[in-house]
CSV table of C-alpha atoms in Angstrom, one decimal:
chain,number,residue,atom,x,y,z
A,1,MET,CA,31.7,-3.0,72.2
A,2,SER,CA,30.3,-5.6,70.1
A,3,ARG,CA,31.1,-6.2,66.5
A,4,ILE,CA,28.7,-4.8,64.1
A,5,PHE,CA,29.4,-7.2,61.3
A,6,ARG,CA,30.0,-10.8,61.5
A,7,LYS,CA,33.0,-12.6,60.2
A,8,SER,CA,31.0,-13.6,56.8
A,9,ALA,CA,29.8,-10.1,56.2
A,10,ASP,CA,32.6,-9.5,54.0
A,11,THR,CA,32.0,-12.6,51.8
A,12,TRP,CA,28.3,-11.5,51.7
A,13,LEU,CA,29.3,-7.9,50.5
A,14,ARG,CA,31.5,-9.6,47.8
A,15,VAL,CA,28.6,-11.9,46.6
A,16,ILE,CA,26.1,-9.3,46.4
A,17,MET,CA,28.4,-6.9,44.5
A,18,LEU,CA,29.1,-9.5,42.1
A,19,LEU,CA,25.5,-10.3,41.7
A,20,ALA,CA,24.6,-6.8,41.2
A,21,ALA,CA,27.3,-6.5,38.5
A,22,VAL,CA,26.0,-9.6,36.7
A,23,ALA,CA,22.4,-8.1,37.0
A,24,LEU,CA,23.6,-4.9,35.6
A,25,VAL,CA,25.2,-6.5,32.6
A,26,ALA,CA,22.5,-8.8,32.1
A,27,GLY,CA,19.8,-5.8,32.4
A,28,VAL,CA,21.8,-3.9,29.6
A,29,GLY,CA,22.0,-7.1,27.4
A,30,LEU,CA,18.2,-7.7,27.9
A,31,LEU,CA,17.6,-4.2,26.9
A,32,VAL,CA,19.7,-4.3,23.8
A,33,ALA,CA,18.3,-7.5,22.9
A,34,GLY,CA,14.8,-6.6,23.7
A,35,ALA,CA,14.9,-3.6,21.3
A,36,ALA,CA,16.2,-5.9,18.6
A,37,SER,CA,13.8,-8.7,19.3
A,38,ASN,CA,10.7,-9.1,17.4
A,39,VAL,CA,8.5,-8.8,20.4
A,40,THR,CA,9.7,-5.1,20.2
A,41,THR,CA,10.0,-4.7,16.4
A,42,ARG,CA,7.0,-7.0,15.5
A,43,GLU,CA,9.0,-8.4,12.8
A,44,ASN,CA,7.5,-11.3,11.2
A,45,ILE,CA,4.4,-11.0,13.4
A,46,ALA,CA,1.0,-11.4,11.8
A,47,PRO,CA,-1.5,-9.9,14.0
A,48,VAL,CA,-4.8,-11.7,14.3
A,49,GLN,CA,-7.3,-10.0,12.2
A,50,PRO,CA,-11.0,-10.0,12.1
A,51,VAL,CA,-11.1,-11.4,8.6
A,52,PRO,CA,-8.2,-13.7,7.8
A,53,PHE,CA,-7.5,-11.8,4.5
A,54,SER,CA,-4.8,-13.2,2.1
A,55,HIS,CA,-2.5,-11.4,-0.1
A,56,ARG,CA,-1.3,-14.6,-1.4
A,57,HIS,CA,-4.7,-15.2,-2.9
A,58,HIS,CA,-5.6,-11.9,-3.9
A,59,VAL,CA,-2.2,-10.7,-5.0
A,60,GLY,CA,-0.2,-14.0,-6.0
A,61,GLY,CA,-3.2,-15.9,-7.0
A,62,LEU,CA,-5.6,-13.7,-8.7
A,63,GLY,CA,-3.0,-11.1,-9.8
A,64,ILE,CA,-4.7,-7.9,-8.3
A,65,ASP,CA,-2.5,-4.7,-8.4
A,66,CYS,CA,-1.7,-3.2,-5.0
A,67,ARG,CA,-3.4,0.0,-6.0
A,68,TYR,CA,-6.6,-1.7,-6.6
A,69,CYS,CA,-7.2,-1.7,-2.7
A,70,HIS,CA,-4.4,0.7,-1.7
A,71,ALA,CA,-5.6,3.6,-3.9
A,72,ALA,CA,-4.0,6.4,-2.1
A,73,VAL,CA,-0.4,5.1,-2.2
A,74,GLU,CA,0.7,7.2,-5.2
A,75,VAL,CA,-0.6,10.5,-3.8
A,76,SER,CA,-0.8,10.4,0.1
A,77,ALA,CA,1.4,9.5,3.0
A,78,SER,CA,-1.0,6.7,3.8
A,79,ALA,CA,-1.4,4.0,1.3
A,80,GLY,CA,-5.1,3.7,2.0
A,81,LEU,CA,-6.7,0.8,3.8
A,82,PRO,CA,-9.5,-0.3,1.7
A,83,PRO,CA,-12.9,0.4,2.8
A,84,THR,CA,-15.4,-2.4,3.0
A,85,GLU,CA,-16.9,-1.0,-0.2
A,86,THR,CA,-13.7,-2.2,-2.0
A,87,CYS,CA,-14.1,-5.8,-0.6
A,88,MET,CA,-17.8,-5.8,-1.6
A,89,THR,CA,-17.1,-4.7,-5.1
A,90,CYS,CA,-16.2,-8.5,-5.8
A,91,HIS,CA,-17.6,-10.0,-2.6
A,92,SER,CA,-21.1,-9.0,-3.2
A,93,GLN,CA,-21.1,-11.6,-6.0
A,94,LEU,CA,-18.2,-13.9,-5.0
A,95,TRP,CA,-18.0,-16.2,-1.8
A,96,THR,CA,-21.2,-14.4,-0.7
A,97,ASP,CA,-22.2,-17.2,1.8
A,98,ALA,CA,-18.7,-17.7,3.1
A,99,ASP,CA,-18.5,-17.7,7.0
A,100,LEU,CA,-14.9,-16.1,6.7
A,101,LEU,CA,-16.5,-13.2,5.2
A,102,ALA,CA,-19.3,-12.6,7.6
A,103,PRO,CA,-17.7,-9.5,9.2
A,104,VAL,CA,-17.3,-7.9,5.9
A,105,ARG,CA,-21.0,-8.4,5.0
A,106,GLN,CA,-22.0,-7.1,8.5
A,107,SER,CA,-19.7,-4.2,8.2
A,108,TRP,CA,-21.3,-3.3,4.8
A,109,ALA,CA,-24.8,-3.8,6.1
A,110,GLU,CA,-24.4,-1.8,9.2
A,111,ARG,CA,-22.1,0.8,7.9
A,112,THR,CA,-19.5,0.3,10.4
A,113,PRO,CA,-16.0,-0.1,9.6
A,114,ILE,CA,-13.9,-3.4,10.2
A,115,HIS,CA,-11.5,-3.0,13.0
A,116,TRP,CA,-8.5,-4.4,11.1
A,117,ALA,CA,-5.2,-4.7,13.4
A,118,ARG,CA,-2.4,-2.8,12.2
A,119,VAL,CA,0.5,-4.6,11.0
A,120,HIS,CA,3.0,-1.8,10.4
A,121,ASN,CA,3.0,0.8,13.3
A,122,LEU,CA,5.8,3.3,13.1
A,123,PRO,CA,6.6,5.4,16.3
A,124,ASP,CA,4.5,8.7,16.0
A,125,PHE,CA,7.7,10.8,15.6
A,126,ALA,CA,8.5,9.2,12.4
A,127,TYR,CA,6.8,10.9,9.5
A,128,PHE,CA,6.6,8.3,6.7
A,129,ASP,CA,5.0,9.1,3.4
A,130,HIS,CA,4.2,6.3,0.8
A,131,SER,CA,3.8,8.7,-2.1
A,132,ILE,CA,7.3,10.1,-2.1
A,133,HIS,CA,8.8,6.5,-1.9
A,134,VAL,CA,6.6,5.1,-4.8
A,135,SER,CA,7.3,8.2,-7.0
A,136,SER,CA,11.2,7.8,-6.2
A,137,GLY,CA,11.2,4.1,-7.4
A,138,VAL,CA,11.1,2.2,-4.1
A,139,GLY,CA,9.2,-1.0,-4.6
A,140,CYS,CA,6.8,-2.2,-2.3
A,141,VAL,CA,8.6,-5.3,-1.6
A,142,GLU,CA,11.7,-3.4,-0.3
A,143,CYS,CA,9.8,-2.8,3.0
A,144,HIS,CA,6.7,-5.1,2.8
A,145,GLY,CA,8.4,-8.2,1.4
A,146,ASN,CA,6.8,-10.6,-1.0
A,147,VAL,CA,3.2,-10.0,0.3
A,148,ASP,CA,2.1,-12.0,-2.7
A,149,GLU,CA,3.5,-15.0,-0.8
A,150,MET,CA,1.7,-14.1,2.7
A,151,PRO,CA,-1.5,-16.1,3.5
A,152,LEU,CA,-1.6,-13.7,6.5
A,153,THR,CA,-0.2,-10.3,6.3
A,154,ARG,CA,3.0,-10.1,8.6
A,155,GLN,CA,5.7,-7.3,9.0
A,156,ALA,CA,8.5,-8.4,6.6
A,157,GLU,CA,11.3,-6.1,8.1
A,158,ASN,CA,12.1,-4.9,11.6
A,159,LEU,CA,11.5,-1.4,10.5
A,160,ARG,CA,13.9,0.1,13.0
A,161,MET,CA,15.7,3.4,12.2
A,162,ARG,CA,18.7,1.5,10.9
A,163,PHE,CA,16.7,0.0,8.2
A,164,CYS,CA,15.5,3.3,7.0
A,165,ILE,CA,19.0,4.7,7.4
A,166,ASP,CA,20.7,2.0,5.4
A,167,CYS,CA,18.5,3.0,2.4
A,168,HIS,CA,18.5,6.6,2.8
A,169,ASP,CA,22.3,6.7,3.2
A,170,ASP,CA,22.7,4.9,-0.1
A,171,PRO,CA,19.5,4.3,-2.1
A,172,ALA,CA,20.7,3.6,-5.6
A,173,PRO,CA,20.9,-0.1,-5.1
A,174,ARG,CA,17.5,-0.4,-3.8
A,175,LEU,CA,15.8,1.6,-6.5
A,176,ARG,CA,13.8,0.4,-9.6
A,177,PRO,CA,12.1,2.0,-12.5
A,178,ARG,CA,8.7,3.4,-11.5
A,179,GLU,CA,6.8,1.0,-13.9
A,180,ALA,CA,8.2,-1.8,-11.5
A,181,VAL,CA,7.2,-0.5,-8.2
A,182,PHE,CA,4.3,-2.6,-7.8
A,183,ASP,CA,5.7,-5.4,-9.3
A,184,MET,CA,6.3,-8.4,-7.0
A,185,ASP,CA,8.5,-10.3,-9.3
A,186,TRP,CA,10.7,-7.8,-10.8
A,187,THR,CA,14.1,-9.0,-11.5
A,188,PRO,CA,16.9,-6.4,-11.2
A,189,PRO,CA,19.5,-6.0,-13.9
A,190,PRO,CA,23.1,-7.5,-13.1
A,191,ASP,CA,24.3,-4.2,-12.2
A,192,ARG,CA,21.5,-2.8,-10.0
A,193,ARG,CA,23.7,0.1,-8.7
A,194,ALA,CA,24.2,1.5,-12.1
A,195,LEU,CA,20.6,1.4,-12.7
A,196,GLY,CA,20.0,3.0,-9.3
A,197,GLU,CA,22.3,5.8,-9.9
A,198,ARG,CA,20.6,6.6,-13.2
A,199,LEU,CA,17.2,6.6,-11.4
A,200,VAL,CA,18.4,8.9,-8.6
A,201,GLU,CA,19.4,11.4,-11.4
A,202,ARG,CA,16.1,10.9,-13.4
A,203,TYR,CA,13.8,11.1,-10.4
A,204,GLY,CA,15.7,14.0,-8.9
A,205,ILE,CA,16.5,12.2,-5.6
A,206,ASP,CA,18.7,14.8,-3.3
A,207,THR,CA,21.0,12.3,-1.7
A,208,ASP,CA,22.8,14.6,0.3
A,209,ASP,CA,19.5,15.4,2.1
A,210,LEU,CA,18.2,12.0,2.7
A,211,THR,CA,20.0,11.3,6.1
A,212,HIS,CA,19.0,14.6,7.8
A,213,CYS,CA,16.8,14.3,10.9
A,214,TYR,CA,14.2,16.4,9.5
A,215,ILE,CA,13.6,14.1,6.6
A,216,CYS,CA,11.7,11.7,8.8
A,217,HIS,CA,11.2,13.6,12.1
A,218,ARG,CA,9.3,17.0,12.4
B,1,MET,CA,32.2,3.9,41.8
B,2,THR,CA,28.8,4.4,43.8
B,3,ARG,CA,28.1,7.6,41.6
B,4,LEU,CA,28.6,5.4,38.5
B,5,GLY,CA,26.6,2.9,39.8
B,6,LEU,CA,23.9,5.3,40.5
B,7,LEU,CA,24.1,6.8,37.1
B,8,ILE,CA,23.8,3.4,35.4
B,9,LEU,CA,21.0,2.6,37.6
B,10,ALA,CA,19.2,5.9,36.6
B,11,ILE,CA,19.7,5.4,33.0
B,12,LEU,CA,18.3,1.8,33.3
B,13,LEU,CA,15.3,3.3,35.1
B,14,VAL,CA,14.8,5.9,32.6
B,15,ALA,CA,15.0,3.3,29.7
B,16,ALA,CA,12.4,1.3,31.5
B,17,CYS,CA,10.0,4.2,31.5
B,18,GLU,CA,7.2,4.1,28.9
B,19,GLN,CA,8.2,5.8,25.7
B,20,GLU,CA,5.6,8.3,25.2
B,21,MET,CA,7.2,9.8,22.1
B,22,ASN,CA,6.2,6.3,20.3
B,23,GLU,CA,2.6,6.9,21.1
B,24,GLN,CA,1.9,10.7,21.2
B,25,PRO,CA,-1.6,12.0,22.2
B,26,LYS,CA,-2.5,12.6,18.6
B,27,TYR,CA,-4.9,10.7,16.3
B,28,GLU,CA,-3.1,9.0,13.2
B,29,VAL,CA,-5.0,7.9,10.2
B,30,TYR,CA,-7.2,4.8,10.6
B,31,GLU,CA,-6.8,4.7,14.4
B,32,THR,CA,-9.7,4.4,16.8
B,33,ALA,CA,-10.7,7.9,18.2
B,34,ASP,CA,-12.2,8.0,21.5
B,35,LEU,CA,-13.1,11.5,20.9
B,36,PHE,CA,-15.9,10.9,18.5
B,37,PRO,CA,-19.2,9.0,19.2
B,38,ASP,CA,-18.5,6.6,16.4
B,39,GLY,CA,-15.0,6.1,17.2
B,40,ILE,CA,-13.6,6.9,13.7
B,41,VAL,CA,-10.7,9.1,13.2
B,42,ASN,CA,-11.6,9.7,9.5
B,43,GLN,CA,-14.8,12.0,10.3
B,44,LYS,CA,-16.8,12.9,7.2
B,45,PRO,CA,-16.5,16.4,6.3
B,46,GLN,CA,-19.4,18.7,7.1
B,47,PRO,CA,-21.9,18.8,4.3
B,48,GLY,CA,-21.1,21.3,1.7
B,49,THR,CA,-17.4,21.2,2.2
B,50,ILE,CA,-15.1,21.7,-0.7
B,51,ALA,CA,-11.9,20.2,-0.4
B,52,LEU,CA,-9.0,21.6,-2.2
B,53,GLY,CA,-8.8,20.6,-5.7
B,54,ASP,CA,-12.6,19.6,-5.7
B,55,LEU,CA,-13.6,22.1,-8.2
B,56,GLU,CA,-10.7,21.1,-10.5
B,57,ARG,CA,-11.6,17.4,-10.3
B,58,ARG,CA,-15.3,18.3,-11.0
B,59,ALA,CA,-14.4,20.4,-13.9
B,60,ALA,CA,-12.1,17.6,-15.2
B,61,LEU,CA,-15.3,15.3,-15.2
B,62,ASP,CA,-17.2,17.5,-17.4
B,63,GLU,CA,-14.6,18.2,-20.1
B,64,ARG,CA,-13.0,15.6,-22.3
B,65,PRO,CA,-9.1,16.2,-22.3
B,66,PRO,CA,-7.3,16.1,-25.5
B,67,LEU,CA,-6.3,12.7,-26.7
B,68,THR,CA,-2.6,12.4,-26.5
B,69,PRO,CA,-0.3,9.3,-26.3
B,70,ALA,CA,0.3,10.3,-22.4
B,71,LEU,CA,-3.4,10.1,-21.8
B,72,LEU,CA,-3.5,6.5,-23.4
B,73,GLN,CA,-0.6,5.5,-21.6
B,74,ARG,CA,-2.0,6.5,-18.3
B,75,GLY,CA,-5.4,5.0,-19.2
B,76,ARG,CA,-3.7,1.7,-19.8
B,77,GLU,CA,-2.1,1.8,-16.7
B,78,ARG,CA,-5.2,2.6,-14.6
B,79,PHE,CA,-7.3,0.3,-16.7
B,80,ASP,CA,-4.8,-2.6,-15.9
B,81,ILE,CA,-5.2,-1.9,-12.2
B,82,TYR,CA,-9.0,-1.2,-11.9
B,83,CYS,CA,-10.8,-2.7,-14.9
B,84,ALA,CA,-8.6,-5.6,-16.2
B,85,PRO,CA,-9.4,-7.8,-13.1
B,86,CYS,CA,-13.0,-8.4,-14.5
B,87,HIS,CA,-12.9,-6.9,-18.1
B,88,GLY,CA,-9.7,-8.6,-19.1
B,89,ALA,CA,-6.6,-7.1,-20.5
B,90,ALA,CA,-8.1,-6.9,-23.9
B,91,GLY,CA,-11.5,-6.1,-22.8
B,92,TYR,CA,-13.4,-9.4,-23.7
B,93,GLY,CA,-14.9,-9.5,-20.2
B,94,ASP,CA,-12.8,-12.6,-19.3
B,95,GLY,CA,-10.5,-11.2,-16.6
B,96,MET,CA,-9.4,-13.5,-13.6
B,97,ILE,CA,-12.1,-12.2,-11.2
B,98,ALA,CA,-14.8,-13.0,-14.2
B,99,ARG,CA,-13.1,-16.3,-14.7
B,100,ARG,CA,-13.6,-16.9,-10.8
B,101,GLY,CA,-17.4,-16.5,-11.3
B,102,PHE,CA,-18.2,-12.7,-11.1
B,103,PRO,CA,-21.2,-12.7,-13.4
B,104,ASP,CA,-20.6,-11.9,-17.1
B,105,PRO,CA,-18.8,-8.4,-17.5
B,106,PRO,CA,-19.7,-7.3,-20.9
B,107,SER,CA,-17.0,-7.6,-23.7
B,108,TYR,CA,-16.3,-4.1,-25.0
B,109,HIS,CA,-16.1,-5.4,-28.6
B,110,THR,CA,-20.0,-5.6,-29.3
B,111,ASP,CA,-21.9,-3.4,-31.5
B,112,ARG,CA,-23.8,-2.0,-28.5
B,113,LEU,CA,-20.5,-0.8,-26.7
B,114,ARG,CA,-18.6,0.2,-29.7
B,115,ALA,CA,-21.4,2.7,-30.4
B,116,ARG,CA,-20.8,4.3,-27.0
B,117,PRO,CA,-18.8,7.3,-26.8
B,118,ALA,CA,-15.9,7.9,-24.3
B,119,ARG,CA,-18.3,9.7,-22.1
B,120,TYR,CA,-20.4,6.7,-21.5
B,121,PHE,CA,-17.6,4.9,-20.0
B,122,VAL,CA,-16.6,7.7,-17.9
B,123,GLN,CA,-20.2,7.8,-16.6
B,124,VAL,CA,-20.1,4.0,-15.8
B,125,ILE,CA,-16.8,4.3,-13.9
B,126,THR,CA,-18.3,7.1,-11.9
B,127,GLN,CA,-21.7,5.6,-11.1
B,128,GLY,CA,-21.3,1.9,-11.8
B,129,VAL,CA,-23.8,-0.2,-13.8
B,130,GLY,CA,-25.4,-3.5,-13.0
B,131,ASP,CA,-23.2,-5.4,-10.7
B,132,MET,CA,-20.3,-3.3,-11.2
B,133,TYR,CA,-19.8,-0.7,-8.2
B,134,SER,CA,-18.9,2.9,-8.7
B,135,TYR,CA,-15.1,3.6,-8.9
B,136,ALA,CA,-15.4,7.1,-8.0
B,137,THR,CA,-13.5,6.9,-4.8
B,138,ARG,CA,-10.6,4.9,-6.4
B,139,VAL,CA,-10.3,6.5,-10.0
B,140,GLU,CA,-9.9,10.5,-10.3
B,141,PRO,CA,-12.0,12.1,-12.8
B,142,ALA,CA,-9.0,12.9,-15.0
B,143,ASP,CA,-8.1,9.0,-14.9
B,144,ARG,CA,-11.7,8.0,-15.9
B,145,TRP,CA,-11.2,10.0,-19.0
B,146,ALA,CA,-7.9,8.2,-19.5
B,147,ILE,CA,-9.2,5.0,-19.1
B,148,ALA,CA,-12.4,5.8,-21.4
B,149,ALA,CA,-9.7,6.8,-24.0
B,150,TYR,CA,-7.9,3.6,-23.6
B,151,ILE,CA,-11.2,1.6,-23.9
B,152,LYS,CA,-11.9,3.4,-27.1
B,153,ALA,CA,-8.5,2.3,-28.4
B,154,LEU,CA,-8.8,-1.3,-27.2
B,155,GLN,CA,-12.1,-1.3,-29.2
B,156,LEU,CA,-10.2,-0.1,-32.3
B,157,SER,CA,-7.4,-2.4,-31.9
B,158,GLN,CA,-9.6,-5.6,-32.3
B,159,ARG,CA,-11.1,-4.2,-35.6
B,160,VAL,CA,-8.4,-2.3,-37.4
B,161,LYS,CA,-7.7,-3.8,-41.1
B,162,ALA,CA,-4.2,-5.4,-41.2
B,163,ASP,CA,-3.1,-3.1,-44.1
B,164,ARG,CA,-3.8,0.1,-41.9
B,165,LEU,CA,-1.2,-1.0,-39.3
B,166,PRO,CA,1.9,1.2,-39.2
B,167,PRO,CA,4.8,-0.6,-41.0
B,168,ASP,CA,6.7,-1.5,-37.8
B,169,VAL,CA,3.9,-3.5,-36.3
B,170,LYS,CA,2.6,-5.1,-39.5
B,171,PRO,CA,3.0,-8.7,-39.5
B,172,ALA,CA,5.1,-10.2,-42.3
B,173,ALA,CA,2.2,-12.3,-43.5
B,174,ALA,CA,-0.8,-10.4,-42.5
B,175,PRO,CA,-4.1,-12.5,-42.4
B,176,ALA,CA,-6.4,-11.2,-45.1
B,177,SER,CA,-9.0,-10.0,-42.6
B,178,PRO,CA,-8.9,-9.5,-38.8
B,179,THR,CA,-10.7,-11.5,-36.5
B,180,ASP,CA,-14.2,-9.9,-35.8
B,181,GLY,CA,-13.6,-10.0,-32.1
B,182,GLU,CA,-17.4,-10.4,-31.3
B,183,ASP,CA,-17.0,-13.5,-29.1
B,184,GLY,CA,-13.7,-13.5,-27.8
B,185,PRO,CA,-10.0,-13.4,-28.8
C-alpha cells in the first residue's frame, strides 16, 4: 500500500496551521482596530457637501448663534437642519452672485431641498435627543467640538458608545450653566466638578438612571 | 481544538455580516424617502391639520402676555439670537450682517418705530417686512411677544433720563442729558 502523505506533509500541516493562527489573530485585530478606526466611526471626517458651508465663517466670524439655524435644538430630538429659507434670509441680499451659493438659489427657486451630506449618523438603535442635553447643561462643543473653527463641518468625536457612557457615568465635570451651552468659548471655573455637581442638583439630573440601557435604546 | 476553531470562525463570520440594526428599515428625520414621489421624509401635513399645541400657539399670538422680568429676559435671549445679527445688540441697525452689507435694517430708535406698539413688532416677526423674511418658523408666538417687549425696553433704555435710573446703576457723574440716540450710539 502506497503512502497517502508525502514526507513533507507534516511540515505543510504545521505551516498551514501556523498561518491559520496568524490569520485568526490578525483578523480579530483588524476587526477591533477597524471598529475604532475613523473609517468606521467617521471621526474627523468632513463629508463633501453640495455647498461648502463654513461654520468658521458664520459662527466664528459673524458670531451667529447656533440656534439661528438649528432652531429646534432646545425643544426637539433633532437640532433642526435649516431649510433653504434660513440661508436665503441673508443670502437673498448678500453674495447673491456667488457661484458657491448657486445650489442654494436653485433650491430656493425650484422649491427642492438641498441634499446635505449627514455629518453625524448614530446607529438607528440609539435614540439621541438634543433637547434634554441642552436643557441639562451639556454644551454643544462637548460632542460637536469647536465648530466655530471648522471651515468644513466634521465629526469631532468618535461617537462610540464609550464616548456617551463616559459622560452618562459621570456627567458633573462636563456640565455647564444653561446660559453657556451655546457659547463656543466658555471658560470653565477652576473646579468644574464642583460646579457640575451643583448643576446636577439644579437641573434635576437623575445620575442613577443615566447608564440604564433604556435611556438610549428603545 | 477543532470545535474552538470553528466557533471562532463562526464569530468572525457573524461579525462580518452587515449590521442591519445600524440601518433599520425606518425613516429618520431628514433622510431621503423612496416611499414618497418627492423623496422627502418630512412630508407636509394634510391641509387643515392642527398639530398638538397649534391652538395654544395661535392664541398666544393674539394676546399680549403680561410684562414680567422673565418675559424680558426671554426676549433678550431670543433677540440676541434672531434679531441682533442684523439689528445690532442695542437695536441701532448696526449688527454684524448689516455691517457685511445687508441693506439698512432700520434703527429702533426713531420716532417712527418708537411710536409703534409691541404688536407691530410681533407682526413684523411673523410676516417679515421689506428685505426681512418672516421668522414665523423660527420664533414661537410667545417668544415674538417676548422679543417685542424687549425691543420696547431697548427703546426706553436709550431715552431714559439719567435722574430716573435706579440708584444702583446711576453713574456717579451722570451726564446732564442722555444721548438722543437718533443716529447711533
